[in-house]
Coordinates of C-alpha atoms in Angstrom, one line a residue:
X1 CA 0.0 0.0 0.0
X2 CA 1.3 3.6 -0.6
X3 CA 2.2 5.4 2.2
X4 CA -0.3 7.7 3.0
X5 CA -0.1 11.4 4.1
X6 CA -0.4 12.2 7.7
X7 CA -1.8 15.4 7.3
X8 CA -4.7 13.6 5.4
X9 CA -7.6 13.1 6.7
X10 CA -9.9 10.2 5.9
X11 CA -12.9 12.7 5.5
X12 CA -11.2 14.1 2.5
X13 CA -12.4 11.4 0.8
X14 CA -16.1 9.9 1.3
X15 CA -15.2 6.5 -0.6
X16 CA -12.2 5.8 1.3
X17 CA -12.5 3.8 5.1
X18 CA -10.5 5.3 7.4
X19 CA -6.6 3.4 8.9
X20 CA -7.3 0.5 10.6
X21 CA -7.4 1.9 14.7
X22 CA -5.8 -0.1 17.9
X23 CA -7.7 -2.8 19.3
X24 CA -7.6 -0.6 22.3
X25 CA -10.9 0.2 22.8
X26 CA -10.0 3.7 24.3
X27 CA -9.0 4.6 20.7
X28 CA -12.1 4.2 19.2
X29 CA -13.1 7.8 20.7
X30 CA -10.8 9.0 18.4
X31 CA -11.8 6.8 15.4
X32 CA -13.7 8.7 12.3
X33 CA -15.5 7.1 10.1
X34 CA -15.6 7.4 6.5
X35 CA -18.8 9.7 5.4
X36 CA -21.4 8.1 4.0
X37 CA -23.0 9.2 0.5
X38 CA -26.2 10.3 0.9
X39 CA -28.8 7.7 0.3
X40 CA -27.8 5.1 3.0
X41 CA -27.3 5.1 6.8
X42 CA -24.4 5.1 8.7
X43 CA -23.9 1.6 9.9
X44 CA -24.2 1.7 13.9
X45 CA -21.4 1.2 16.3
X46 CA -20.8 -2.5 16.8
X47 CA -18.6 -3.9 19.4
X48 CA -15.0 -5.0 17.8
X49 CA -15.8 -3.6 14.8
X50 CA -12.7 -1.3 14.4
X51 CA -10.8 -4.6 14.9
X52 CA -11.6 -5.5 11.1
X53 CA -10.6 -3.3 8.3
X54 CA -13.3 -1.7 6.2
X55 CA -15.3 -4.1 3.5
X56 CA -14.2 -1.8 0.7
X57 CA -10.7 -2.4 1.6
X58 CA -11.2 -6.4 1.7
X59 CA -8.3 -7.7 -0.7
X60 CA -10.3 -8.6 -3.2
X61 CA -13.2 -7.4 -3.5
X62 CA -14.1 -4.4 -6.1
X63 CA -15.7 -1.3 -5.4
X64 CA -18.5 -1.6 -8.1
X65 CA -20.5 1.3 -6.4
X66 CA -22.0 3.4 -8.3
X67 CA -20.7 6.3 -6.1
X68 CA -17.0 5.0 -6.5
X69 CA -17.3 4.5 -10.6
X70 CA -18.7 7.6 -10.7
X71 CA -15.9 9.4 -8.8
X72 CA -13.6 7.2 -10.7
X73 CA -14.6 8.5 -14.1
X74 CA -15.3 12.2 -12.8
X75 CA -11.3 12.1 -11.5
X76 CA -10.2 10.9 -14.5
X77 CA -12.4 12.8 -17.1
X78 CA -10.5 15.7 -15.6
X79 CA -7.3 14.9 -16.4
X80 CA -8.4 16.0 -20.2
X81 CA -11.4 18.1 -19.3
X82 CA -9.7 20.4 -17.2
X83 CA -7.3 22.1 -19.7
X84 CA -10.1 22.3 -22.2
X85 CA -12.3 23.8 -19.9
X86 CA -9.8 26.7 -18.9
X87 CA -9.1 27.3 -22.4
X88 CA -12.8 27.8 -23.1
X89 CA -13.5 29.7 -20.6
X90 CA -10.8 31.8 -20.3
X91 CA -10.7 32.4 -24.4
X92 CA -14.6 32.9 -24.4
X93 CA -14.0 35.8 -21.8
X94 CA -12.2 37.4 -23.8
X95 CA -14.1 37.5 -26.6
X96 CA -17.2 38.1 -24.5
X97 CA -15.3 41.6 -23.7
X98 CA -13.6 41.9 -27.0
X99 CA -15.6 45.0 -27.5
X100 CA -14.2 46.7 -25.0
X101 CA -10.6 45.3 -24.7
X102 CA -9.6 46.1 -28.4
X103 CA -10.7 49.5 -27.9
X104 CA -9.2 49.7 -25.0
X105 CA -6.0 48.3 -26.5
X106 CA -6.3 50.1 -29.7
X107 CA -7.7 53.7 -29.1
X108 CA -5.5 54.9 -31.5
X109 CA -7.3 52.8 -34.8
X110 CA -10.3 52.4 -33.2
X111 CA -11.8 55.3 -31.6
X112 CA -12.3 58.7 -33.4
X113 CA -13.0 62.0 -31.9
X114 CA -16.9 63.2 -32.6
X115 CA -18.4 66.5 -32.8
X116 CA -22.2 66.6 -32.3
X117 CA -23.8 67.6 -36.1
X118 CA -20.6 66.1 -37.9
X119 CA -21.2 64.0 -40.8
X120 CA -19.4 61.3 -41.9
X121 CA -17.5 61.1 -45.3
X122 CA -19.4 58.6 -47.8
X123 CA -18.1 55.0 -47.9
X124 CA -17.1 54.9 -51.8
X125 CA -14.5 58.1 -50.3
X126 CA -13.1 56.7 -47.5
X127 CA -12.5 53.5 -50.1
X128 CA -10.4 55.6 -52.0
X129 CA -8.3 56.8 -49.6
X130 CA -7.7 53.4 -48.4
X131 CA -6.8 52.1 -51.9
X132 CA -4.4 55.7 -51.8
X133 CA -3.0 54.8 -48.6
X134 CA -1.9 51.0 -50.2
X135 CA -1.5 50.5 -53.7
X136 CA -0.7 47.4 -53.9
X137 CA -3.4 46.1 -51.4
X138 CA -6.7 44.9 -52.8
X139 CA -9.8 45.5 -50.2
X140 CA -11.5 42.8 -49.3
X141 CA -14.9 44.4 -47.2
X142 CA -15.8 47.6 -45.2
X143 CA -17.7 47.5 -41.7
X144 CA -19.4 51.0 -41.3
X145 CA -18.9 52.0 -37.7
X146 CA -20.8 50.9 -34.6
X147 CA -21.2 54.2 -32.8
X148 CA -20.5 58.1 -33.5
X149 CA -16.8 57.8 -31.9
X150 CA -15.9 54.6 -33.9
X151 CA -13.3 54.3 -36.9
X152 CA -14.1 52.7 -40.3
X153 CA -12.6 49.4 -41.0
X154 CA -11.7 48.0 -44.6
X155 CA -10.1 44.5 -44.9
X156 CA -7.1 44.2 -47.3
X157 CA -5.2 41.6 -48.5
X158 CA -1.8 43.1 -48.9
X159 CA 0.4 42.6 -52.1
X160 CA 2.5 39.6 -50.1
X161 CA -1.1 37.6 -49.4
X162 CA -1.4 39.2 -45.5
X163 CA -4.8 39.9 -44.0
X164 CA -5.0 43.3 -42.7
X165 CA -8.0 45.6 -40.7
X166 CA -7.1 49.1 -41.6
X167 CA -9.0 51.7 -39.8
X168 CA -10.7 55.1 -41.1
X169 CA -11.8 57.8 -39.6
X170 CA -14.9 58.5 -40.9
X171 CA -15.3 62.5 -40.6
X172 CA -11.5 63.0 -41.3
X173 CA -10.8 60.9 -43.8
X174 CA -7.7 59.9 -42.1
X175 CA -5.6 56.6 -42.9
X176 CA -5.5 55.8 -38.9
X177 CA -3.5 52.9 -39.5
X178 CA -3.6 48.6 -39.7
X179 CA -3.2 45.8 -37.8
X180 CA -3.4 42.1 -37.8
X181 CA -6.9 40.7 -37.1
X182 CA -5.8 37.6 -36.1
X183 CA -2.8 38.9 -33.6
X184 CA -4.8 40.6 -31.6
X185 CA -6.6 39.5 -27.9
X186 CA -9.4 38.9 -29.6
X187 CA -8.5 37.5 -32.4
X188 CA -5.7 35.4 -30.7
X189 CA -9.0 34.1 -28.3
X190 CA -11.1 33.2 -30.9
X191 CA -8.3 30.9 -32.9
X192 CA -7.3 29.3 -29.5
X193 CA -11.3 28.8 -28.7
X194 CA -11.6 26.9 -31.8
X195 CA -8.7 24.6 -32.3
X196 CA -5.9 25.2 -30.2
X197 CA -4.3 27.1 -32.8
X198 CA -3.2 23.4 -34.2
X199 CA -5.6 22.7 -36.7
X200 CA -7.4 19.3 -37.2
X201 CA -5.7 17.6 -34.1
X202 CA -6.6 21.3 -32.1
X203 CA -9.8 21.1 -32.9
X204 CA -10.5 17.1 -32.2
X205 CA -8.6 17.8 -28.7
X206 CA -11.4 20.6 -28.5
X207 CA -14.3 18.2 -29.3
X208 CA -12.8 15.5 -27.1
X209 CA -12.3 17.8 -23.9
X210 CA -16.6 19.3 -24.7
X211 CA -17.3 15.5 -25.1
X212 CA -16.0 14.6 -21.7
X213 CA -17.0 17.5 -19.7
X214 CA -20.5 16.6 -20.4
X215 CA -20.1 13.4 -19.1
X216 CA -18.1 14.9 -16.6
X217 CA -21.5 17.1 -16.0
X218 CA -23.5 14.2 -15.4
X219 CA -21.5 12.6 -13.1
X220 CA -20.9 15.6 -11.3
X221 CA -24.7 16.2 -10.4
X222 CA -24.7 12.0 -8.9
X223 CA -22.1 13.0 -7.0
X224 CA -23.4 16.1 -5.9
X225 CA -26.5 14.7 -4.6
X226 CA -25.2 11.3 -3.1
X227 CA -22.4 13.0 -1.0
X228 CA -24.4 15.7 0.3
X229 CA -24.9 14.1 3.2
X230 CA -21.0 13.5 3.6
X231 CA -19.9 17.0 3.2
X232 CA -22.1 18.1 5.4
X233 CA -20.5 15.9 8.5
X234 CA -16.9 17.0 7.3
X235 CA -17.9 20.6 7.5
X236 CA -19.8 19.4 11.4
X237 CA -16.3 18.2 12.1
X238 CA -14.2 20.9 10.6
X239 CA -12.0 18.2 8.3
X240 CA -9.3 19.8 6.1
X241 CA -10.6 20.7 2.8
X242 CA -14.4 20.5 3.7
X243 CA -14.7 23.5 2.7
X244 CA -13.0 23.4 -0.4
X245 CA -14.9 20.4 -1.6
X246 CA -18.2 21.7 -0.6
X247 CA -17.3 25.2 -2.6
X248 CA -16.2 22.6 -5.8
X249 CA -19.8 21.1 -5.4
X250 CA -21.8 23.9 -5.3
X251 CA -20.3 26.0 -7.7
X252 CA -20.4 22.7 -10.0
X253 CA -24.5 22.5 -8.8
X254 CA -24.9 25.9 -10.1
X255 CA -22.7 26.3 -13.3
X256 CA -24.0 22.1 -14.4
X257 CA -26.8 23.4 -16.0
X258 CA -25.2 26.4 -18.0
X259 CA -22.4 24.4 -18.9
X260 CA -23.8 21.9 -20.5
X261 CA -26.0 24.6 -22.7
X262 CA -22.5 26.1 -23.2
X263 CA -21.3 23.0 -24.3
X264 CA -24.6 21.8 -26.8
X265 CA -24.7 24.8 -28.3
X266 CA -21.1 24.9 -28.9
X267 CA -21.2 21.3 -30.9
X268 CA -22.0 22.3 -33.9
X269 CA -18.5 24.2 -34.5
X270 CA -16.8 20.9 -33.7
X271 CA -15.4 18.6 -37.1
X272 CA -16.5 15.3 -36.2
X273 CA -20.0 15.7 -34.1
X274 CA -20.8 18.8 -36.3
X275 CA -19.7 17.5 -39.7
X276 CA -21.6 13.9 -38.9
X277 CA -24.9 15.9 -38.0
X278 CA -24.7 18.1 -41.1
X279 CA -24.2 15.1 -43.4
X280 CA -27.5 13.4 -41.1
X281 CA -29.3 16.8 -42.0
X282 CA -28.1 16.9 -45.5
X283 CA -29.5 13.7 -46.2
X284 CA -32.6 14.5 -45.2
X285 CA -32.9 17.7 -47.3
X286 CA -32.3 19.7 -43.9
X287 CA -28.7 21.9 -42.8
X288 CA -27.2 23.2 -40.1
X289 CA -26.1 26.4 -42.2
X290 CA -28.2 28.0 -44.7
X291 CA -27.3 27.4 -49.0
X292 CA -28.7 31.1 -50.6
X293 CA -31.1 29.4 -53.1
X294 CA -31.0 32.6 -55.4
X295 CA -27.3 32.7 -55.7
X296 CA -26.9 29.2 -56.9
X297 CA -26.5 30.1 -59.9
X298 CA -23.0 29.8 -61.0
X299 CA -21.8 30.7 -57.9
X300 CA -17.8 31.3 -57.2
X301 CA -17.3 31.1 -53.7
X302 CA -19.5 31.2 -50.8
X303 CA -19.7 34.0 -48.0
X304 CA -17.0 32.8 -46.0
X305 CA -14.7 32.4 -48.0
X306 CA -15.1 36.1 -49.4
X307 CA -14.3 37.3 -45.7
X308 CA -11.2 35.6 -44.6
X309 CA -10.7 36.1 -41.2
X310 CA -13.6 38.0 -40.6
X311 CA -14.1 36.7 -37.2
X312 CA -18.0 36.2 -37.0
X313 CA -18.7 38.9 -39.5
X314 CA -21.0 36.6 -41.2
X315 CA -24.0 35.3 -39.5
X316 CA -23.5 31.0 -39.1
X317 CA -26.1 30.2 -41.1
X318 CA -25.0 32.3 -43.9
X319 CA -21.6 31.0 -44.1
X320 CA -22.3 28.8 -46.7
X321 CA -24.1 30.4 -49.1
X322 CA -23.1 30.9 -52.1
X323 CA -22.0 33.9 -53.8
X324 CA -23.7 35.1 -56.7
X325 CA -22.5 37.4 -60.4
X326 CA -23.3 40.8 -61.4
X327 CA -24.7 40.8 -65.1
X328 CA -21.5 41.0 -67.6
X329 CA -21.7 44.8 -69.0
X330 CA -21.9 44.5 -73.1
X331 CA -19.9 45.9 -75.4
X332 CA -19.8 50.1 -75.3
X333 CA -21.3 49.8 -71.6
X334 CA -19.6 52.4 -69.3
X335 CA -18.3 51.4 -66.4
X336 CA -19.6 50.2 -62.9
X337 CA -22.6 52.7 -62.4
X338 CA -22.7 51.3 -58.7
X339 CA -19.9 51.2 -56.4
X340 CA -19.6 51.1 -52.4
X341 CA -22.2 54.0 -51.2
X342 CA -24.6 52.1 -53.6
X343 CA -24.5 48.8 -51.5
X344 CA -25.2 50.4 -48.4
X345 CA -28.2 53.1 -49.8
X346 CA -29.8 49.4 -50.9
X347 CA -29.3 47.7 -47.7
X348 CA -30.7 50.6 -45.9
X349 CA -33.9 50.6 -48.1
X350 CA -34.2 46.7 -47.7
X351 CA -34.3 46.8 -44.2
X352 CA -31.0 45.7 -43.1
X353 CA -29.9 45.7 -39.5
X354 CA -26.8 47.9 -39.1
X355 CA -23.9 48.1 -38.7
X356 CA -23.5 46.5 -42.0
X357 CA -20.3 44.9 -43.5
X358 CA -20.3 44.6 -47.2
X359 CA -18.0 42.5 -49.1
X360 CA -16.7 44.0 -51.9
X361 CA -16.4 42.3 -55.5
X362 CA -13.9 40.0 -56.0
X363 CA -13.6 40.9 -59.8
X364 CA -15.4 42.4 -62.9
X365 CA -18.0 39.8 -62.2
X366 CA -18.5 39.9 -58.8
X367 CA -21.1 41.3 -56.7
X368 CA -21.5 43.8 -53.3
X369 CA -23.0 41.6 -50.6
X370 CA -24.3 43.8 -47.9
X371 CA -24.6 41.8 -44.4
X372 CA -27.1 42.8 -41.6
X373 CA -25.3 40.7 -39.1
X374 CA -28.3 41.9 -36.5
X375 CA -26.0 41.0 -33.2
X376 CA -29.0 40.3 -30.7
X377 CA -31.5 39.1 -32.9
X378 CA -30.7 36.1 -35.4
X379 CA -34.0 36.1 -37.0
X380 CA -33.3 39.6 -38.0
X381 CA -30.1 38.7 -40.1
X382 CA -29.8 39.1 -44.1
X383 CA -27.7 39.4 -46.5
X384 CA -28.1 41.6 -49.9
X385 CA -26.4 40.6 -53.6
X386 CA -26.1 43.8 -55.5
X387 CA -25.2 43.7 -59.2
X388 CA -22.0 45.7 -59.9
X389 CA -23.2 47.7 -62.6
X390 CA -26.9 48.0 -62.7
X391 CA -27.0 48.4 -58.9
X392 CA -30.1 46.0 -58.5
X393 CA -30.6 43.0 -56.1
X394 CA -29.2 40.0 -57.7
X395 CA -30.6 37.8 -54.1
X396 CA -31.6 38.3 -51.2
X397 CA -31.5 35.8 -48.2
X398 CA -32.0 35.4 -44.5
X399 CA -33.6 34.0 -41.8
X400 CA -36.5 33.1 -43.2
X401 CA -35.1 31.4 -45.5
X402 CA -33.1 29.1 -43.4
X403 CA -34.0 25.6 -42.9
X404 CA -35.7 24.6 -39.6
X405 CA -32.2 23.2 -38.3
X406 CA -29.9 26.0 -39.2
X407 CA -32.5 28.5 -37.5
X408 CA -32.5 26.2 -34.1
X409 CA -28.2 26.6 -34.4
X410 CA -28.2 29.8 -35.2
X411 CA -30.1 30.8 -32.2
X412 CA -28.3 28.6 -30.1
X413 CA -24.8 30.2 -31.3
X414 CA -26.5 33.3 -30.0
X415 CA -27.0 32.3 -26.8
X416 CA -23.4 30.4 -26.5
X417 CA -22.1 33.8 -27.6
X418 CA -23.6 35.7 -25.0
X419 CA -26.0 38.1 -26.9
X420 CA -29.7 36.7 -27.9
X421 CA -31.0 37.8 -24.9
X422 CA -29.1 41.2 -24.8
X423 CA -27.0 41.9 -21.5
X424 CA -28.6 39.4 -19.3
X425 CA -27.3 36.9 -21.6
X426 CA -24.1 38.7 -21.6
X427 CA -23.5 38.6 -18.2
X428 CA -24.7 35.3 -17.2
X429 CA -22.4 33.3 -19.8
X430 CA -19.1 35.5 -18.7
X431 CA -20.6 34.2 -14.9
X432 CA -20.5 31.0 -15.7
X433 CA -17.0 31.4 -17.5
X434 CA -15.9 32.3 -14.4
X435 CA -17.6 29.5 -12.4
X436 CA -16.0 27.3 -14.9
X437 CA -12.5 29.0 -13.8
X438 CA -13.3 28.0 -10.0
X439 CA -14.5 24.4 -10.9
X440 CA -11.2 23.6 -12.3
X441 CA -9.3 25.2 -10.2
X442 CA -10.5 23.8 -6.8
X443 CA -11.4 20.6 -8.5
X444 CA -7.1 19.7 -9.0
X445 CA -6.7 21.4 -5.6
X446 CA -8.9 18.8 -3.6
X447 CA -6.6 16.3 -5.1
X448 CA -3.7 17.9 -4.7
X449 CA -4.6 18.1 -0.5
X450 CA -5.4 14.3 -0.6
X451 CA -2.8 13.0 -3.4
X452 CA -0.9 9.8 -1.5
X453 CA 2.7 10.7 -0.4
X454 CA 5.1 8.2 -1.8
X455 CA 4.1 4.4 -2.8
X456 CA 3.7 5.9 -6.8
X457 CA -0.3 5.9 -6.9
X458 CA -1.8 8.7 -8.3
X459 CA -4.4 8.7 -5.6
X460 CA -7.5 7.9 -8.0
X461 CA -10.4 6.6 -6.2
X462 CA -11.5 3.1 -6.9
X463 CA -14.0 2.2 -8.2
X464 CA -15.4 0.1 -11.2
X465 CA -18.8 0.5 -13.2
X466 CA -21.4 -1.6 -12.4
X467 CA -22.4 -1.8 -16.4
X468 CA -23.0 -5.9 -16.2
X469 CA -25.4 -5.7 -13.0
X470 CA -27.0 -2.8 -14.7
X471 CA -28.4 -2.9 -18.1
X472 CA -30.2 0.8 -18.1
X473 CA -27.1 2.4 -17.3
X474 CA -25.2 -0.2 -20.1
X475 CA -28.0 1.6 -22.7
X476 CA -27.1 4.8 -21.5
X477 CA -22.8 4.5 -21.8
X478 CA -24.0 2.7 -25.1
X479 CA -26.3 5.8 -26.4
X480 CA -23.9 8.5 -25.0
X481 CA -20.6 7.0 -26.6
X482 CA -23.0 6.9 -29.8
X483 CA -24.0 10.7 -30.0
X484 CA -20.9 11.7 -29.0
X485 CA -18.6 9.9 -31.1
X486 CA -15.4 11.4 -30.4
X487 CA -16.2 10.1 -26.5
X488 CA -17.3 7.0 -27.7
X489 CA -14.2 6.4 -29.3
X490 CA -12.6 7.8 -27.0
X491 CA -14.1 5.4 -23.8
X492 CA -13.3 2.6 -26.0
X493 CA -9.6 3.2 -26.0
X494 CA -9.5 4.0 -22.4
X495 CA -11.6 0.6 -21.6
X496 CA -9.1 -1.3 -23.4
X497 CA -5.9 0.2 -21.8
X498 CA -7.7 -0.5 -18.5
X499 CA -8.4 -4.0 -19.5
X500 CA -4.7 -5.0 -21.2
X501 CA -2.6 -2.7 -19.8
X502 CA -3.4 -1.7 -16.6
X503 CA -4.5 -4.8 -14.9
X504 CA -1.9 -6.7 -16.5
X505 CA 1.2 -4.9 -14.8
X506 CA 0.9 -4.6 -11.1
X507 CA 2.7 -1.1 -10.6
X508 CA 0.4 0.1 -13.1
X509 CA -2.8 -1.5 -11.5
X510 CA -1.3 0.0 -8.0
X511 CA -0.7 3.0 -9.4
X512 CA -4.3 3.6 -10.8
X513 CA -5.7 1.9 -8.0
X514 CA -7.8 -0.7 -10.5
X515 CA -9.7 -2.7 -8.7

């Protein structure tokens, strides 16, 4: 047996039977008993009873509990939950606040000064002075500003294939200056939120930590309610860490619920849940993302990929709609009668929410698409194809248009974004960010104060799931490894390392205390 810690105390852990006392019965005054999960009764006093070890501790015999599987699989989801969950959280923070930390950051591009009665410059001019400013750089899209203090900003793509934001003042007409959309907090949050900044192994380490932690959810709220009963003695008896572990559960009772919305309505960005639903929904004439119907006409691109690194600028479901063409001018037509100030005069008169961003045409046959992005209201976004040279509405597409499925993600991407339900929403998800932060934080810290001292076990509790006594709770592994597959998958590896491995070589199984 390791060697166990003498500053531990057996409350610290509600599974684990406390040393084996003296016969002496004057010692058993000063015997504690391992807390009971809530559920059962303490079993009474019995003479000679701390003459025998406890049952769980019987060489031998598993702990098949549900409790003790549950805290077994809880401890170890961790290990890759924990990481993932900080990055989330800490990343979605900052892009719950990127609003005000660019500004804050970048007062110099972003902010403008604002006389009441000033009028702003029109678009096509501040285009120009853009296309003055860099040659050489072609310009992407234009996001009119925000508020009355707020710079103009036009995407380029410079002559060496860089993405740069370059910011206008609107009333001026001054170049401001650039800067690197995806080096900044923000920008930096939202690549590490998706993927690690790794790419296809970021973004299935992503999946695999939201998998777990909903798992992780589950059993959290089992051993939430059947250990109340526990923690409430160790906090009667002052133990170490009793109140540690009952600030871990209640925090975890109050942030379950709004994590595991978090986490749903975050699955649709992942590669392998999302892309398998999509190709579900796809086959049954349904999508998670919207196609534009009246663009599908030769179209080039879609309106994604004709905003590189635009960082949400186009609403989800919108994403992959194609992109349609302006009618080629004839022979002896004068140029492009519509330019810049053209898009936006048509978006206002078709009801666009503001501010807009409109994506400039990629060539002679390309086309203005004006986006009304509508931040707190997803039903309310659209976007507008406007021909190049006659200036009309090639298509026009939007919520409405959406499929049943991609209107149910798009408002649930709202709501994991923090702005359907305007600053309540706001301030609830950065809460439960920050409850997130304090799960798992004090979740490795209760380890860390119980963690064996010496012997090389990791101090996991034992435990084994009871899936061959229980056939409900066999259906249930069964159906969750099947929706989430990367989990599934996953669980399967894990169950076979456990089964070759780890029982197989006895300093392993001693140092994952398998039963």
């Amino acid at each position: 047996m390791p060697e166990e810690n003498p500053r531990m105390s057996v409350v610290d852990d509600p599974a684990r039977p406390g040393p084996t006392p003296s016969p002496d019965r004057n010692h058993r005054a000063h015997r504690t008993d391992p807390p009971t999960p809530a559920g059962t009764s303490p079993r009474p006093d019995r003479p000679g009873r701390s003459d025998r070890p406890g049952r769980s501790d019987r060489p031998g015999r598993p702990a098949s509990g549900l409790f003790r599987a549950f805290w077994r699989w809880h401890f170890y989801g961790a290990v890759v939950v924990v990481p993932v969950l900080l990055v989330l959280a800490v990343t979605g923070l900052v892009y719950l606040f990127r609003f005000q930390i660019e500004p804050l950051v970048h007062g110099d591009l972003m902010r403008v000064e604002h006389v009441a009665g000033q009028l702003t410059q029109p678009a096509e001019t501040q285009l120009e002075m853009v296309q003055k400013a860099d040659p050489g750089a072609t310009v992407v899209s234009y996001t009119e500003p925000s508020a009355p203090d707020e710079s103009s900003r036009f995407t380029v793509t410079t002559a060496d294939g860089a993405t740069r934001d370059v910011f206008v003042d609107p009333y001026t007409l001054d170049v401001l200056g650039s800067l690197d959309p995806d080096g900044t907090i923000s920008g930096t949050a939202v690549r590490l939120h998706a993927d690690l900044m790794a790419g296809r192994v970021g973004e299935t380490v992503m999946e695999l930590g939201a998998s777990w932690a909903i798992v992780m959810t589950i059993t959290g709220y089992y051993l939430f309610v059947r250990g109340r009963r526990a923690r409430r003695r160790q906090r009667e008896r002052h133990a170490r860490s009793a109140r540690l572990r009952t600030t871990h559960a209640r925090v975890g009772a109050v942030v379950g619920v709004g994590l595991m919305a978090l986490l749903v309505t975050g699955l649709p960005w992942t590669e392998v849940w999302g892309g398998a639903v999509q190709k579900v929904a796809t086959d049954n004439s349904s999508s998670m993302w919207a196609e534009d119907p009246g663009a599908l006409s030769n179209p080039t691109s879609t309106l994604d990929e004709s905003l590189p690194h635009s960082h949400h600028a186009v609403p989800w479901g919108q994403e992959k709609s194609g992109v349609p063409r302006s009618t080629p001018r004839a022979a002896g037509d004068e140029e492009s009668v519509a330019n810049l100030d053209t898009a936006v005069e048509v978006a206002d008169r078709e009801g666009l929410a503001h501010p807009l961003t409109v994506a400039l045409p990629a060539d002679d046959g390309g086309v203005y698409s004006a986006i009304g992005y509508a931040f707190h209201d997803p039903a309310a976004e659209r976007t507008v194809h406007v021909d190049r040279y006659g200036g009309q509405v090639v298509s026009s597409y939007g919520y409405d248009d959406y499929p049943a499925l991609a209107k149910v993600v798009a408002q649930g991407i709202s709501v994991h974004e923090g702005r359907r339900f305007g600053t309540l929403n706001f301030w609830l998800t950065a809460a439960f960010c920050v409850a997130v932060v304090v799960s798992c934080v004090t979740g490795p810290l209760m380890w860390w104060r119980r963690r064996p001292r010496g012997g090389g076990s990791v101090g996991a509790p034992r435990g084994r799931m009871p899936v061959a006594a229980s056939p409900l709770l066999a259906v249930g592994v069964v159906a969750l490894g099947l929706f989430l597959p990367v989990f599934g998958a996953s669980l399967l590896v894990v169950l076979l390392i456990d089964r070759f491995v780890l029982r197989r070589i006895p300093r392993l199984a001693k140092a994952f205390n398998v039963t």
